[in-house]
CSV table of C-alpha atoms in Angstrom, one decimal:
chain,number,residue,atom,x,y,z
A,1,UNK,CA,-58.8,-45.3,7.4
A,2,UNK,CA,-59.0,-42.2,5.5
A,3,UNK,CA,-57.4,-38.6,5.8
A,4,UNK,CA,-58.8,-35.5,4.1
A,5,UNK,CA,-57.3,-32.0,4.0
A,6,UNK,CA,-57.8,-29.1,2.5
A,7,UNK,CA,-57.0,-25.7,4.2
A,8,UNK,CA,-58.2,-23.4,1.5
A,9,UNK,CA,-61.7,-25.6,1.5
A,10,UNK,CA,-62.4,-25.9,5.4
A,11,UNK,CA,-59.9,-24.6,7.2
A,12,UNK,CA,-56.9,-26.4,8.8
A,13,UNK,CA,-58.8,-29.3,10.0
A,14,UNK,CA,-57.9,-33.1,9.1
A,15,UNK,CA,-60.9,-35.0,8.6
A,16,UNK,CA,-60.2,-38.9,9.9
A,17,UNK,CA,-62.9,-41.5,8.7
A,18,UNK,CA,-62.3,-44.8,10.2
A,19,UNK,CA,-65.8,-46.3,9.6
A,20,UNK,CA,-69.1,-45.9,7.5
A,21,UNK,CA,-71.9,-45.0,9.6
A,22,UNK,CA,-76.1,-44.2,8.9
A,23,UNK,CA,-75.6,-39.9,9.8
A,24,UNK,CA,-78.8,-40.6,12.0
A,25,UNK,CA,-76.3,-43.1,14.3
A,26,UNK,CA,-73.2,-40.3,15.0
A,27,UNK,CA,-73.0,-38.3,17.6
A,28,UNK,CA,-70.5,-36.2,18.5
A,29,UNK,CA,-68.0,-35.5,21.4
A,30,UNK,CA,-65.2,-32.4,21.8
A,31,UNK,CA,-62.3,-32.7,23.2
A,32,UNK,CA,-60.5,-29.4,22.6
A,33,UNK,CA,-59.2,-29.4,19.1
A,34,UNK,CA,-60.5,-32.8,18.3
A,35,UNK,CA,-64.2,-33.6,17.5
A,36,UNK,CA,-64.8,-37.3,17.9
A,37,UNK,CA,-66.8,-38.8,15.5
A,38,UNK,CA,-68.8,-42.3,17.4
A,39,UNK,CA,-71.9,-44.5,16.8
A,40,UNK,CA,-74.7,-43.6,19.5
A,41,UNK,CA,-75.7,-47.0,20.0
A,42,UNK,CA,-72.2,-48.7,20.4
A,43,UNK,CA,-70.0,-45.8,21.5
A,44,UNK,CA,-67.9,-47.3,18.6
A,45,UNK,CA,-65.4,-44.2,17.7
A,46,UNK,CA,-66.3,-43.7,13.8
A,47,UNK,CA,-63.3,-41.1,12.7
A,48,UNK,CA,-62.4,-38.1,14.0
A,49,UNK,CA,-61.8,-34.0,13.0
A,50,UNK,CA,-58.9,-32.4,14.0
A,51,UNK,CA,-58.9,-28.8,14.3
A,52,UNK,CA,-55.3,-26.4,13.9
A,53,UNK,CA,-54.3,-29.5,12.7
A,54,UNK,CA,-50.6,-27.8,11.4
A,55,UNK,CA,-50.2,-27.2,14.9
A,56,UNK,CA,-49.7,-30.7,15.9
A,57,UNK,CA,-47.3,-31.7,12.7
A,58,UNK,CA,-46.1,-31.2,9.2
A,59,UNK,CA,-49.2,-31.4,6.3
A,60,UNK,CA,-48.1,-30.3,3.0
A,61,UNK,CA,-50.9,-32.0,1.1
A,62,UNK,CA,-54.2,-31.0,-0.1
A,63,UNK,CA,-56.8,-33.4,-0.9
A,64,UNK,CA,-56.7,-37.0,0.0
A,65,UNK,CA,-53.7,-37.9,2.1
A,66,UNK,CA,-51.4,-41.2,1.8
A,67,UNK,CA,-51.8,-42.9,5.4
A,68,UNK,CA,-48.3,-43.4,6.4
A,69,UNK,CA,-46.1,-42.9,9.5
A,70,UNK,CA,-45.8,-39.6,9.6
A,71,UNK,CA,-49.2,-38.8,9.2
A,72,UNK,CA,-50.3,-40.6,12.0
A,73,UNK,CA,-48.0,-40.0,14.4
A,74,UNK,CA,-49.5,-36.1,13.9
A,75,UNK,CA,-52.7,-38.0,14.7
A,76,UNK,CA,-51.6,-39.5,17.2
A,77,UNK,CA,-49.9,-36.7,18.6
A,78,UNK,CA,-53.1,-34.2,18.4
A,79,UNK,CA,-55.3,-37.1,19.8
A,80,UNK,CA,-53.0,-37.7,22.9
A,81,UNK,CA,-52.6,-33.6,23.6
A,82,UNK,CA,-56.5,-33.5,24.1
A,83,UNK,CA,-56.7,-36.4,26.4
A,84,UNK,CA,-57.6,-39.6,23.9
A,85,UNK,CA,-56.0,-42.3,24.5
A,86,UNK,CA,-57.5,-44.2,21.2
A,87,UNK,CA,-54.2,-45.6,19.1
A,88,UNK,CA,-54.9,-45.8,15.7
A,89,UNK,CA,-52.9,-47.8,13.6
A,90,UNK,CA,-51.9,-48.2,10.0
A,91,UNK,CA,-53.3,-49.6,7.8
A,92,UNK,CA,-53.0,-53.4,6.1
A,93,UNK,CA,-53.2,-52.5,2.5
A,94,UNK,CA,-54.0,-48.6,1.0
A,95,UNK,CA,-57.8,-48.1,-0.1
A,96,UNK,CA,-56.8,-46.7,-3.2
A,97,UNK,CA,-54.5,-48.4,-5.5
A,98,UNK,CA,-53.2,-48.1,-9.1
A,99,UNK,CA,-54.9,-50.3,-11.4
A,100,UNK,CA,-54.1,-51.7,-14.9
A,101,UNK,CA,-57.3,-52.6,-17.1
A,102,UNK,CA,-56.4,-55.4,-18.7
A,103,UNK,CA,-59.6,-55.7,-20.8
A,104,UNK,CA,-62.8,-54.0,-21.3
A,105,UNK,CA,-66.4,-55.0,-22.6
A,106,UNK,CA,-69.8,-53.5,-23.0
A,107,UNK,CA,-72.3,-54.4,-20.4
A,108,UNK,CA,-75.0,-56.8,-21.8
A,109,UNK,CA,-77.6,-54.5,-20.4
A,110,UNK,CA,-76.6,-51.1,-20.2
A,111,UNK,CA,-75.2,-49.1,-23.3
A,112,UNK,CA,-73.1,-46.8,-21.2
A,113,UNK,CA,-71.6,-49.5,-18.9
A,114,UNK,CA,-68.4,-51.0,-19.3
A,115,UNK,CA,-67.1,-54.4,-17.9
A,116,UNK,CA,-63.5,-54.0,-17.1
A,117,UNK,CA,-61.1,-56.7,-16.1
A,118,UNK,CA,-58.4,-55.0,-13.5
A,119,UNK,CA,-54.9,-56.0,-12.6
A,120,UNK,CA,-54.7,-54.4,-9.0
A,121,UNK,CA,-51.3,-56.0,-7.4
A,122,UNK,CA,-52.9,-58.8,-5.7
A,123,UNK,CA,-55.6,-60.4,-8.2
A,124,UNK,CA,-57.9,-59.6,-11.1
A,125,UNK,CA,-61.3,-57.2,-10.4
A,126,UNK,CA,-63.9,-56.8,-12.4
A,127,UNK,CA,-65.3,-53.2,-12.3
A,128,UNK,CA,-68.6,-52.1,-14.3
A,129,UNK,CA,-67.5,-48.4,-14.9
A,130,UNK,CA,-69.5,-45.6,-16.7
A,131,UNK,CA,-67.0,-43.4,-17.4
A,132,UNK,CA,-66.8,-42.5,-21.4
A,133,UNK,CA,-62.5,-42.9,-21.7
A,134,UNK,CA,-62.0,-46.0,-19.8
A,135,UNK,CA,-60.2,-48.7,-22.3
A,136,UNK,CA,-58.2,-51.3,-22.2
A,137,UNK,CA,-54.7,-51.0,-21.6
A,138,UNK,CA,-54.9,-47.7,-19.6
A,139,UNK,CA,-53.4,-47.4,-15.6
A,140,UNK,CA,-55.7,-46.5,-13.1
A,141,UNK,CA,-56.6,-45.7,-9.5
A,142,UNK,CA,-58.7,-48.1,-8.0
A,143,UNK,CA,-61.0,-47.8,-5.2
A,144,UNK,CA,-61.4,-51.2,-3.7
A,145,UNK,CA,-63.7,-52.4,-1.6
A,146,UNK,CA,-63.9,-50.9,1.8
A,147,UNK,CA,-62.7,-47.8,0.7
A,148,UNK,CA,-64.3,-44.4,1.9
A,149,UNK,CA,-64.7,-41.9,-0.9
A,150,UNK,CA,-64.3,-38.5,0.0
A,151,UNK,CA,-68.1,-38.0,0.0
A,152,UNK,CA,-68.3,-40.3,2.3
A,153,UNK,CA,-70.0,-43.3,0.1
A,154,UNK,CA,-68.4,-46.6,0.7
A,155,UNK,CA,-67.3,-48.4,-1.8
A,156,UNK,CA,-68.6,-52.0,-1.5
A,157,UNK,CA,-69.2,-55.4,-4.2
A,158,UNK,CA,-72.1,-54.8,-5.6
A,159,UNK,CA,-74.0,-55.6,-8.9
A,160,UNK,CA,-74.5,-53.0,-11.9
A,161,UNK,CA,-77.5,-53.6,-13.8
A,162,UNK,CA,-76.9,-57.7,-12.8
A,163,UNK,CA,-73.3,-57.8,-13.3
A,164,UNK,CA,-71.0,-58.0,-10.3
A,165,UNK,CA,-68.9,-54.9,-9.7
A,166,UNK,CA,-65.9,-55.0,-7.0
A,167,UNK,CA,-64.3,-52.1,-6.8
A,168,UNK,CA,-64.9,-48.3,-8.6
A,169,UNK,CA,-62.2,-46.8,-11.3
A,170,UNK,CA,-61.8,-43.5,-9.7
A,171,UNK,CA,-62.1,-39.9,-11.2
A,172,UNK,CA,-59.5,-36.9,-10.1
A,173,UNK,CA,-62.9,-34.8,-9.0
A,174,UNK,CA,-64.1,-38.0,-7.0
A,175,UNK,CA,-60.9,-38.2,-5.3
A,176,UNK,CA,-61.0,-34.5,-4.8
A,177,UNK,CA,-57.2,-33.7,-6.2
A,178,UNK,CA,-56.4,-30.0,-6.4
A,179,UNK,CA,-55.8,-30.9,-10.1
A,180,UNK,CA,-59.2,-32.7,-10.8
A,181,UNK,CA,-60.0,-31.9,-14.3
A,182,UNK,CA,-63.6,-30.2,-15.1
A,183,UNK,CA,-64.1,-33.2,-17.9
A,184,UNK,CA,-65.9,-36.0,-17.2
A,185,UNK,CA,-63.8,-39.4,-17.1
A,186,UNK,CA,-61.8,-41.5,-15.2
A,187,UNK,CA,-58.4,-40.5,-14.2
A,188,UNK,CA,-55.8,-41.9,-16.4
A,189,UNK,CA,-52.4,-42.1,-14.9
A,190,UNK,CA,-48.7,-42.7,-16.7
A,191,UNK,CA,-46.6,-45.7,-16.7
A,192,UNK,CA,-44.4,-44.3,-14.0
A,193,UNK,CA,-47.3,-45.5,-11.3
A,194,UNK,CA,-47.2,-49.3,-10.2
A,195,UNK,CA,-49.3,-51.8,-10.6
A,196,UNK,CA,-50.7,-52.9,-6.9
A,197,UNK,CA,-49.3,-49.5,-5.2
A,198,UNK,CA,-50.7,-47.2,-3.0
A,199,UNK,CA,-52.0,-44.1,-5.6
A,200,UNK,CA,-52.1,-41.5,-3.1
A,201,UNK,CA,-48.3,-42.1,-1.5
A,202,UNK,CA,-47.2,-42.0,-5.3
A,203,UNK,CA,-49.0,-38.9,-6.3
A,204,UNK,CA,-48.2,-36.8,-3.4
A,205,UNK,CA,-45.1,-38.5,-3.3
């Protein structure tokens, strides 16, 4: 699960994304301040919007938002005042976690490509990145896979140019911080972030 806000941007809506869906397969049901977000075909509920979303808790965040407790009990809480009964609970592990690169190479086929080795808390992944400043040694936020981006792309294992990718080394502008530098490059974070933690909770934290 992922939370998005950004009242300057849209408005004070909180944008839920629960699952990655073809747009061709959502509809669309609303329920008073909630728009419910479902497959056609299934009726699966795929994430939801929550409109005058301040009016149903605290958010003093902009940008992607740590799921924790308090977050979704304001979920839960604007969900249950327009009539769903859906709970939605927390969840397992965070999507985005801080990463250490513990080694980098060039791709064997792609001069812009780089084959990193990264320490995320709970094993080693390797990640073919493309951005220009990623080196070894550096800590950074991961998105692994199953993780929504804020675009909406899901990030899956996948092969780069024949090498096996799982996970992406994340930019500030791909994560969409109010902060996002306007240079290209992966976001390099200091040695006061954890190795295996959840990014966001620790940046907005």
């Amino acid at each position: 699960m992922n939370v998005f806000y950004n009242k300057q941007g849209i408005g004070d809506t909180l944008l839920v994304s629960m699952k990655e869906i073809d747009k061709t397969k959502r509809s669309v049901e609303n329920v008073g301040d909630v728009a419910r977000l479902y497959h056609k075909d299934s009726e699966e509920t795929v994430g939801y919007h929550i409109f005058n979303a301040s009016s149903y808790g605290t958010i003093d965040r902009t940008g992607m938002l740590a799921v924790t407790g308090s977050l979704l009990d304001t979920v839960q809480t604007a969900l249950k005042a327009n009539g769903i009964k859906e709970q939605l609970e927390l969840p397992e592990k965070p999507s985005f976690v801080v990463g250490y690169v513990k080694d980098k190479k060039k791709h064997p086929d792609a001069d812009k490509l780089s084959v990193c080795q990264v320490e995320t808390g709970d094993g080693t992944h390797q990640i073919v990145c493309g951005a220009p400043n990623v080196a070894k040694g550096q800590n950074v936020v991961v998105a692994l896979p199953g993780a929504t981006m804020p675009t909406g792309m899901k990030i899956k294992k996948s092969k780069l140019r024949g090498v096996a990718s799982h996970g992406m080394i994340c930019s500030a502008k791909e994560l969409v911080l109010p902060d996002a530098s306007k240079e290209k490059g992966i976001l390099v974070l200091d040695e006061s972030y954890e190795i295996g933690s959840d990014f966001l909770a620790q940046y907005h934290g």
